Short mmCIF file of C-alpha atoms in Angstrom, two decimals:
data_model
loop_
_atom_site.label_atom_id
_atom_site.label_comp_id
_atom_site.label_asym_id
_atom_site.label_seq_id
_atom_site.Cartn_x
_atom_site.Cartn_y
_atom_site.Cartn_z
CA UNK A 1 0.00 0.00 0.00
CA UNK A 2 1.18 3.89 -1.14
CA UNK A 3 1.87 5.42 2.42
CA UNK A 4 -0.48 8.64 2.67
CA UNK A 5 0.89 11.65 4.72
CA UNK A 6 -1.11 12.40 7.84
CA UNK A 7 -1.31 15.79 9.61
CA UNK A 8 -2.84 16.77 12.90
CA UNK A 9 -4.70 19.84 12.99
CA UNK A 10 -6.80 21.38 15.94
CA UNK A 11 -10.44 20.39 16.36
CA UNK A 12 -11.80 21.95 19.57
CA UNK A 13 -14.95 23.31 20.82
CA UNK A 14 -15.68 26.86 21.17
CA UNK A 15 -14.71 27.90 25.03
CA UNK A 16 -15.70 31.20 26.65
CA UNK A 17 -11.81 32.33 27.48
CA UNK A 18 -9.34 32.11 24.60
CA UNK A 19 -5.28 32.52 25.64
CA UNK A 20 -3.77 35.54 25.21
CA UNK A 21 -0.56 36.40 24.45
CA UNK A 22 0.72 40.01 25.08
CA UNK A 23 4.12 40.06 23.53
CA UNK A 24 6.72 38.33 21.75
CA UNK A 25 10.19 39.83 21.52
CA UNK A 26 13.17 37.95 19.79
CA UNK A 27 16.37 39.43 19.25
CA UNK A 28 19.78 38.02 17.72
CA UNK A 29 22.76 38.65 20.17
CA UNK A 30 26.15 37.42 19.11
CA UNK A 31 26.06 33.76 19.12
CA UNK A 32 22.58 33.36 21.00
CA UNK A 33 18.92 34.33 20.24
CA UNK A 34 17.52 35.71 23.26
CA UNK A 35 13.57 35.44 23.09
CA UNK A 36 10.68 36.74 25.80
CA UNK A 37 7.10 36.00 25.87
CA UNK A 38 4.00 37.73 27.82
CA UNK A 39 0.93 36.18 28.38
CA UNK A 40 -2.37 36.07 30.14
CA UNK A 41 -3.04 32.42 31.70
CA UNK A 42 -6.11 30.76 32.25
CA UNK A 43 -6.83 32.84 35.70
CA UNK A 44 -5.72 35.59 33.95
CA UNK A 45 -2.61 36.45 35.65
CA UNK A 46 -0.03 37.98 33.44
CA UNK A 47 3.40 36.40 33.12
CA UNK A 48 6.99 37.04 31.64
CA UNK A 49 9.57 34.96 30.68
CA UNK A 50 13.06 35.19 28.93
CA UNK A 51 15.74 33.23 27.72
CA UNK A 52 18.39 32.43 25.19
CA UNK A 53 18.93 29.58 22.76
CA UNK A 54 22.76 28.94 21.41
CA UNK A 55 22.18 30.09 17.90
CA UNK A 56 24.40 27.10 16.44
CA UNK A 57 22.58 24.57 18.02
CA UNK A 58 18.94 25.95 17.30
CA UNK A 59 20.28 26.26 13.67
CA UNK A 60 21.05 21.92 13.40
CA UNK A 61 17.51 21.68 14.55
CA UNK A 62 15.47 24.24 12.49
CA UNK A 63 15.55 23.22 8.77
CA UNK A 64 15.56 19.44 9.06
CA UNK A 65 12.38 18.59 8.29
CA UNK A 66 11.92 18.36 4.57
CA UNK A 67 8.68 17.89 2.68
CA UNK A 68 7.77 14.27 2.38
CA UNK A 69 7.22 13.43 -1.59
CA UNK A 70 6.51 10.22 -2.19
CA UNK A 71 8.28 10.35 -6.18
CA UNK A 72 11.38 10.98 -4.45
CA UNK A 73 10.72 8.49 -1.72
CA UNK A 74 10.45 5.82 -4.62
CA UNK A 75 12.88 6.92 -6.38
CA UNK A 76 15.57 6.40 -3.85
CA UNK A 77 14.09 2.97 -3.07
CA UNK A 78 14.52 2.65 -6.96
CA UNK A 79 18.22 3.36 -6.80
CA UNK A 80 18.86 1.22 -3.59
CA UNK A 81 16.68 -1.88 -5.60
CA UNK A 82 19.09 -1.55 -8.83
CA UNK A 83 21.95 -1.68 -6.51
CA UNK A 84 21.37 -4.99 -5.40
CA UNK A 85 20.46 -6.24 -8.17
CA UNK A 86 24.10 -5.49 -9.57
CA UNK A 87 25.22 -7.25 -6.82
CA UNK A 88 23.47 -10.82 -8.08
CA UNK A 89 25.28 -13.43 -9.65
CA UNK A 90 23.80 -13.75 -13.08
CA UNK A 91 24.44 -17.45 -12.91
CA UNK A 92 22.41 -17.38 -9.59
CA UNK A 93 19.44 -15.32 -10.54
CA UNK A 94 18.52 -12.28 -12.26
CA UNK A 95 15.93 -9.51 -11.48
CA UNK A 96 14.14 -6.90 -13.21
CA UNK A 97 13.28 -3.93 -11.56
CA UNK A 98 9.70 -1.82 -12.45
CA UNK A 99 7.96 1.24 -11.59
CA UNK A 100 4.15 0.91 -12.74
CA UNK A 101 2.66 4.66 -11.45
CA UNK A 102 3.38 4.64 -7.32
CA UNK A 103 4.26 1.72 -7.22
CA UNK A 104 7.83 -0.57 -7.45
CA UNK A 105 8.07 -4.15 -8.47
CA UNK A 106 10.85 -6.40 -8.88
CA UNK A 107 10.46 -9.87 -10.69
CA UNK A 108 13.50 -12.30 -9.98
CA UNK A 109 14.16 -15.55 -12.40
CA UNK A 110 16.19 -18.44 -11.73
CA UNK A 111 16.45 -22.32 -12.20
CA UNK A 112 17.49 -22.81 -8.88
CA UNK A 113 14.21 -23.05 -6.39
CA UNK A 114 16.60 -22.37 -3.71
CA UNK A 115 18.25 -18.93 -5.27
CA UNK A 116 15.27 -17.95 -6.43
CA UNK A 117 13.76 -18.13 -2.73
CA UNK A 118 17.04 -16.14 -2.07
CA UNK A 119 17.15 -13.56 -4.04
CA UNK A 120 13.30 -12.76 -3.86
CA UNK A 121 14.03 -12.41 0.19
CA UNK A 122 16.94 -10.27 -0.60
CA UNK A 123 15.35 -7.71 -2.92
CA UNK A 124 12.48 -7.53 -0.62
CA UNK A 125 14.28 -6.50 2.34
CA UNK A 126 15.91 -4.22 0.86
CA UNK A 127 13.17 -2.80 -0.60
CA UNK A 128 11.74 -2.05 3.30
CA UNK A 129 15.06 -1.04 4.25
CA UNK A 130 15.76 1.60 1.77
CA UNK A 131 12.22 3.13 2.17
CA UNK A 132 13.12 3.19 6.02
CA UNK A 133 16.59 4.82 5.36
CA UNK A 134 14.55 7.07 3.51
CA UNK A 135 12.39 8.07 6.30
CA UNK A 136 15.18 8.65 8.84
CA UNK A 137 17.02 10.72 6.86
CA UNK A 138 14.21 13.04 6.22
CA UNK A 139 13.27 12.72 9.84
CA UNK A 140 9.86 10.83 8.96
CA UNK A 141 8.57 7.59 10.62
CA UNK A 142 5.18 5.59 9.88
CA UNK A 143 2.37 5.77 11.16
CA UNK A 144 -1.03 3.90 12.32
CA UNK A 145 -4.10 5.39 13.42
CA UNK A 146 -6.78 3.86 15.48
CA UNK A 147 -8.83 2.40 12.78
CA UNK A 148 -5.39 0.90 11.17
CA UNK A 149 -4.64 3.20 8.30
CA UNK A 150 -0.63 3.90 7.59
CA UNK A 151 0.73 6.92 6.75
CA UNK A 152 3.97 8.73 7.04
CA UNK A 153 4.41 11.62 9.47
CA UNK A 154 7.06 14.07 10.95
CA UNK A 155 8.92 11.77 13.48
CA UNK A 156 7.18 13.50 16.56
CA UNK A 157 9.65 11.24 19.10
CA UNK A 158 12.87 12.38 17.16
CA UNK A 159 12.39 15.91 17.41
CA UNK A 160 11.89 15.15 21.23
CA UNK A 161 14.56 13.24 21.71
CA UNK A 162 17.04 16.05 19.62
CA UNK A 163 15.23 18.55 21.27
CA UNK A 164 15.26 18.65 24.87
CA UNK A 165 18.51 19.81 25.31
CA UNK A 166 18.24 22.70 23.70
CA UNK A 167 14.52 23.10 25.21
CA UNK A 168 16.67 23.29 29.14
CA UNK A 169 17.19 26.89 29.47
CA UNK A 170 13.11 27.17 28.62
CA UNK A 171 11.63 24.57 31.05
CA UNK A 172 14.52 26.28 33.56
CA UNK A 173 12.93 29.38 32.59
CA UNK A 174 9.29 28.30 33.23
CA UNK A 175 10.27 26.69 36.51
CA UNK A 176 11.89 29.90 37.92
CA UNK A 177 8.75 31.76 37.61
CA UNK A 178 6.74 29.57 40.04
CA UNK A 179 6.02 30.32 43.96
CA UNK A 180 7.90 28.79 46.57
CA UNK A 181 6.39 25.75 47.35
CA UNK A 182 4.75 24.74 43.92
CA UNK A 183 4.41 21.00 42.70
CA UNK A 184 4.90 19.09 39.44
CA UNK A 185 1.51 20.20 38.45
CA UNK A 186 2.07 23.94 39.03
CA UNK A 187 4.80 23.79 36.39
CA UNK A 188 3.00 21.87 33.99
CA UNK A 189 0.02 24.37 34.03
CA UNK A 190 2.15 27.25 33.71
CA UNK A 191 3.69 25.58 30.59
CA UNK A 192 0.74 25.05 29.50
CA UNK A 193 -0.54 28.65 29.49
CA UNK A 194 2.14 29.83 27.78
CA UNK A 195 2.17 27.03 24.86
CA UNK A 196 -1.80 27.59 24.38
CA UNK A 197 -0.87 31.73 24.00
CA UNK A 198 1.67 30.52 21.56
CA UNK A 199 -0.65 31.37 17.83
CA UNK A 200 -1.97 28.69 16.56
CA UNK A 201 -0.84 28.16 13.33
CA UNK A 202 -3.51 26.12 11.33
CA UNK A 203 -2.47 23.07 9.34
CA UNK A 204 -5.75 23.06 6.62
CA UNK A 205 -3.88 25.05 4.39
CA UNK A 206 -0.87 23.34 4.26
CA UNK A 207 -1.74 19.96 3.75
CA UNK A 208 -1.00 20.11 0.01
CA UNK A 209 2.33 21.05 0.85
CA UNK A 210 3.28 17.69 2.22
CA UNK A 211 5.33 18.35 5.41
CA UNK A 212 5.38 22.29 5.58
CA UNK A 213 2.55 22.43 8.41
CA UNK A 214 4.93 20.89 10.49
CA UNK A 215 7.16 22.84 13.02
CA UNK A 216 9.84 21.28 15.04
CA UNK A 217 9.96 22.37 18.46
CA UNK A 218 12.71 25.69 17.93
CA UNK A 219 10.34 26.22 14.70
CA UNK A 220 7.36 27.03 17.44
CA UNK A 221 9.64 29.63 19.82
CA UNK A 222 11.12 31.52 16.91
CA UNK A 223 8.39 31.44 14.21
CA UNK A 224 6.22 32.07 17.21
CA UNK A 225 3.25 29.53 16.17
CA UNK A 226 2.49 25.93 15.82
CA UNK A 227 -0.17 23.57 14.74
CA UNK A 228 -0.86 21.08 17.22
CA UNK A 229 1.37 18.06 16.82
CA UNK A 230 4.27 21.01 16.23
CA UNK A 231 3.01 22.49 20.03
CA UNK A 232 2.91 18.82 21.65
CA UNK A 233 5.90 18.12 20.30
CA UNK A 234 7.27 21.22 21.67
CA UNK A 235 5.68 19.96 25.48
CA UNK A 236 6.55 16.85 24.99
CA UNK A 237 10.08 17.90 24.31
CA UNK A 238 10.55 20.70 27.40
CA UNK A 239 8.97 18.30 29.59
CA UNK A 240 11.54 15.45 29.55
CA UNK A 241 13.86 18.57 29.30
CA UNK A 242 12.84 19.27 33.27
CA UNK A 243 11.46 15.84 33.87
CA UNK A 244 13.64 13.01 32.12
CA UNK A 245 11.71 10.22 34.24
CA UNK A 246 7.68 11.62 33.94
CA UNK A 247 5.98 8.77 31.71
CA UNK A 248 3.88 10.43 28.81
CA UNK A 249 2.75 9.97 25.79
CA UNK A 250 1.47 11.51 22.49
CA UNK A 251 -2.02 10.96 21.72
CA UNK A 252 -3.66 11.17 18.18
CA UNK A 253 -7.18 11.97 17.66
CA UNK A 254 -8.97 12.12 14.39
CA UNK A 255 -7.59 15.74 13.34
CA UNK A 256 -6.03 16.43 16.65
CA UNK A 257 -2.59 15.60 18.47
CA UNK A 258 -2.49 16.40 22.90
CA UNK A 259 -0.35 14.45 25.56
CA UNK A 260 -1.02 12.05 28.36
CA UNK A 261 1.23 12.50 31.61
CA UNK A 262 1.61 10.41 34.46
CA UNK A 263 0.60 13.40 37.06
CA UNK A 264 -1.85 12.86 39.82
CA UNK A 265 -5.22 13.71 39.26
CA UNK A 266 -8.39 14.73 40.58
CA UNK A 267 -11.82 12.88 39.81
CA UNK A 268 -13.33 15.20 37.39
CA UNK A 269 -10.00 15.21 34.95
CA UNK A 270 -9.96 13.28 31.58
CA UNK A 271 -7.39 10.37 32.05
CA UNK A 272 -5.90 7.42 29.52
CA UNK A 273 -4.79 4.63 30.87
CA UNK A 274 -1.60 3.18 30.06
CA UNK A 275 0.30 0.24 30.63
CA UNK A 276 -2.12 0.07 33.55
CA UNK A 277 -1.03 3.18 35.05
CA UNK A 278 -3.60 6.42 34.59
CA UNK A 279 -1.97 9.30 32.51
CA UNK A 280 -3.78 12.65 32.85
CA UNK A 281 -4.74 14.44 29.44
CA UNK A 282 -3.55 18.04 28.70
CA UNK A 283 -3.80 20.15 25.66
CA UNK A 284 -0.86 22.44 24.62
CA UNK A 285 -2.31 23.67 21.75
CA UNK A 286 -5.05 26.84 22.58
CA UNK A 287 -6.35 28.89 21.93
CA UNK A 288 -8.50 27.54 24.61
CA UNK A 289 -7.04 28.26 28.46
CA UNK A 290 -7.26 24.63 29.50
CA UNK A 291 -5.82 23.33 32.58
CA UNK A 292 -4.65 19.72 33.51
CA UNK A 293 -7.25 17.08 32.77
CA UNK A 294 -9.29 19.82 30.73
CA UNK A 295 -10.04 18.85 27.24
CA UNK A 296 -13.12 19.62 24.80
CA UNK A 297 -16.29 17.65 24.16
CA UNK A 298 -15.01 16.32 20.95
CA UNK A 299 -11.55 15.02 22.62
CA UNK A 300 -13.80 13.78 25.02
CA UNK A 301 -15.73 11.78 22.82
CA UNK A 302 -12.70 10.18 20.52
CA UNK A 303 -11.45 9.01 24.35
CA UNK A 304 -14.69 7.50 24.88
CA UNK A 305 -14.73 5.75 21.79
CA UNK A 306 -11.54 4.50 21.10
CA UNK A 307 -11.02 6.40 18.08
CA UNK A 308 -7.59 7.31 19.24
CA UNK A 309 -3.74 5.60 19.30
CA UNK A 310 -0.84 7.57 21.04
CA UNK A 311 3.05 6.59 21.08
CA UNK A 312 4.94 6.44 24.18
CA UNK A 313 7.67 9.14 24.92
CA UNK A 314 10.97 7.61 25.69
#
């Protein structure tokens, strides 16, 4: 099956109290980008922060998601095919490689039974491998929804996994600003009022351009927007910056992307349970001013259901 490329994009009701964010300033300053934000949060208290990335390290992790084009994707499988093929005795077997539209096929003859078993094994592995190769280094993974369709999107867990170094001095940032005597969940709902002021950038638009929708996390802090897998990638990302041991997850929703954290909870929040243990669900993504466990009808209802598959954060 053709892989189809899957975006996220936000699907909330319509809540009373939007966030709100004040000011964005970002400045260049010799070999860091110092950035600072103002917002309103959800009890509308107005908060500052500032910090600076190191410009050469933001710079290996802003341009390296390219545009998945699946032409390009089989024609590098193409090449990798052919190259094996070389590689075959001609006395052993011989194979013809095809393209017929999207697809690639590869027909291998031989007298032997046992080299033809061979070779067909061969050429098919490498056939997934290449493809594979081809989606890490375009930073791309597969991907199955709930009701088992596979597609190809931006690989959410390696931009978390690249990212949360860089992403310290902003969860240290976000941390300094809370009251003596805060918890775990005092920090994680100040994040999330300043990720939900963050403008949402919306993905319908983009979906033709196969990829562009997507921000990695330093895309969100200096473009100064996000869809939502880009913002809960971005979370996901400054939380195991500040909290390398908090289980989470990211969970997709039919047109939607939010997280799942291992936080304690109170009755009325929305929780997923995983691996046995119950996650709490927040939404970075706004413009709604959502705290812990609060999450709209329609989120709600794709819980309820089961329309819904998430991928642990390592």
């Amino acid at each position: 099956m053709r892989p189809v490329l899957i975006f996220f994009a936000l699907v909330l009701s319509s809540p009373s109290i939007f966030a709100e964010q004040l000011k964005f300033v970002k400045n260049v300053q010799g070999n860091s980008i110092a950035m600072s934000y103002l917002w309103l949060d959800q009890f509308n208290q107005t908060h500052e922060i500032t910090f600076s990335l190191d410009k050469d390290m933001t710079h290996a992790l802003y341009s390296n998601q390219t545009n998945y084009k699946p032409d390009i994707a089989q024609r590098y499988v193409y090449v990798e095919l052919m190259k094996q093929a070389q590689q075959i005795n001609p006395r052993e077997a011989r194979v013809n490689v095809i393209q017929r539209g999207s697809r690639l096929e590869f027909k291998v003859s031989s007298r032997s039974n046992e080299m033809l078993a061979k070779w067909r094994q061969l050429m098919s592995d490498k056939q997934n491998s290449a493809f594979q190769q081809y989606l890490t280094d375009n930073h791309y993974s597969t991907f199955t929804d709930y009701s088992g369709q596979t597609g190809v999107v931006p690989d959410h867990l390696r931009y978390v996994k690249e990212s949360h170094s860089l992403m310290l001095p902003v969860a240290q940032a976000i941390y300094d600003k809370l009251n003596p005597g805060s918890d775990t969940r005092d920090y994680v709902n100040l994040l999330l009022s300043w990720i939900q002021s963050i403008p949402y950038d919306a993905l319908e638009n983009r979906i033709s351009s196969n990829g562009a929708g997507f921000f990695t996390p330093v895309e969100v802090l200096i473009n100064n927007r996000g869809d939502c897998d880009s913002k809960a990638t971005l979370t996901a990302a400054l939380m195991r910056s500040l909290l390398p041991e908090l289980s989470m997850a990211i969970v997709y929703l039919p047109g939607h992307a939010l997280l799942a954290v291992n936080l304690s909870h109170r009755i009325d929040e929305h929780i997923l349970t995983i691996a046995g243990t119950d996650h709490v669900l927040i939404e970075p993504t706004g413009p709604a001013k959502v705290s812990i466990g609060r999450v709209s009808d329609e989120t709600a209802r794709h819980i309820a259901n089961g329309s819904y598959t998430y991928i642990l954060v390592p």
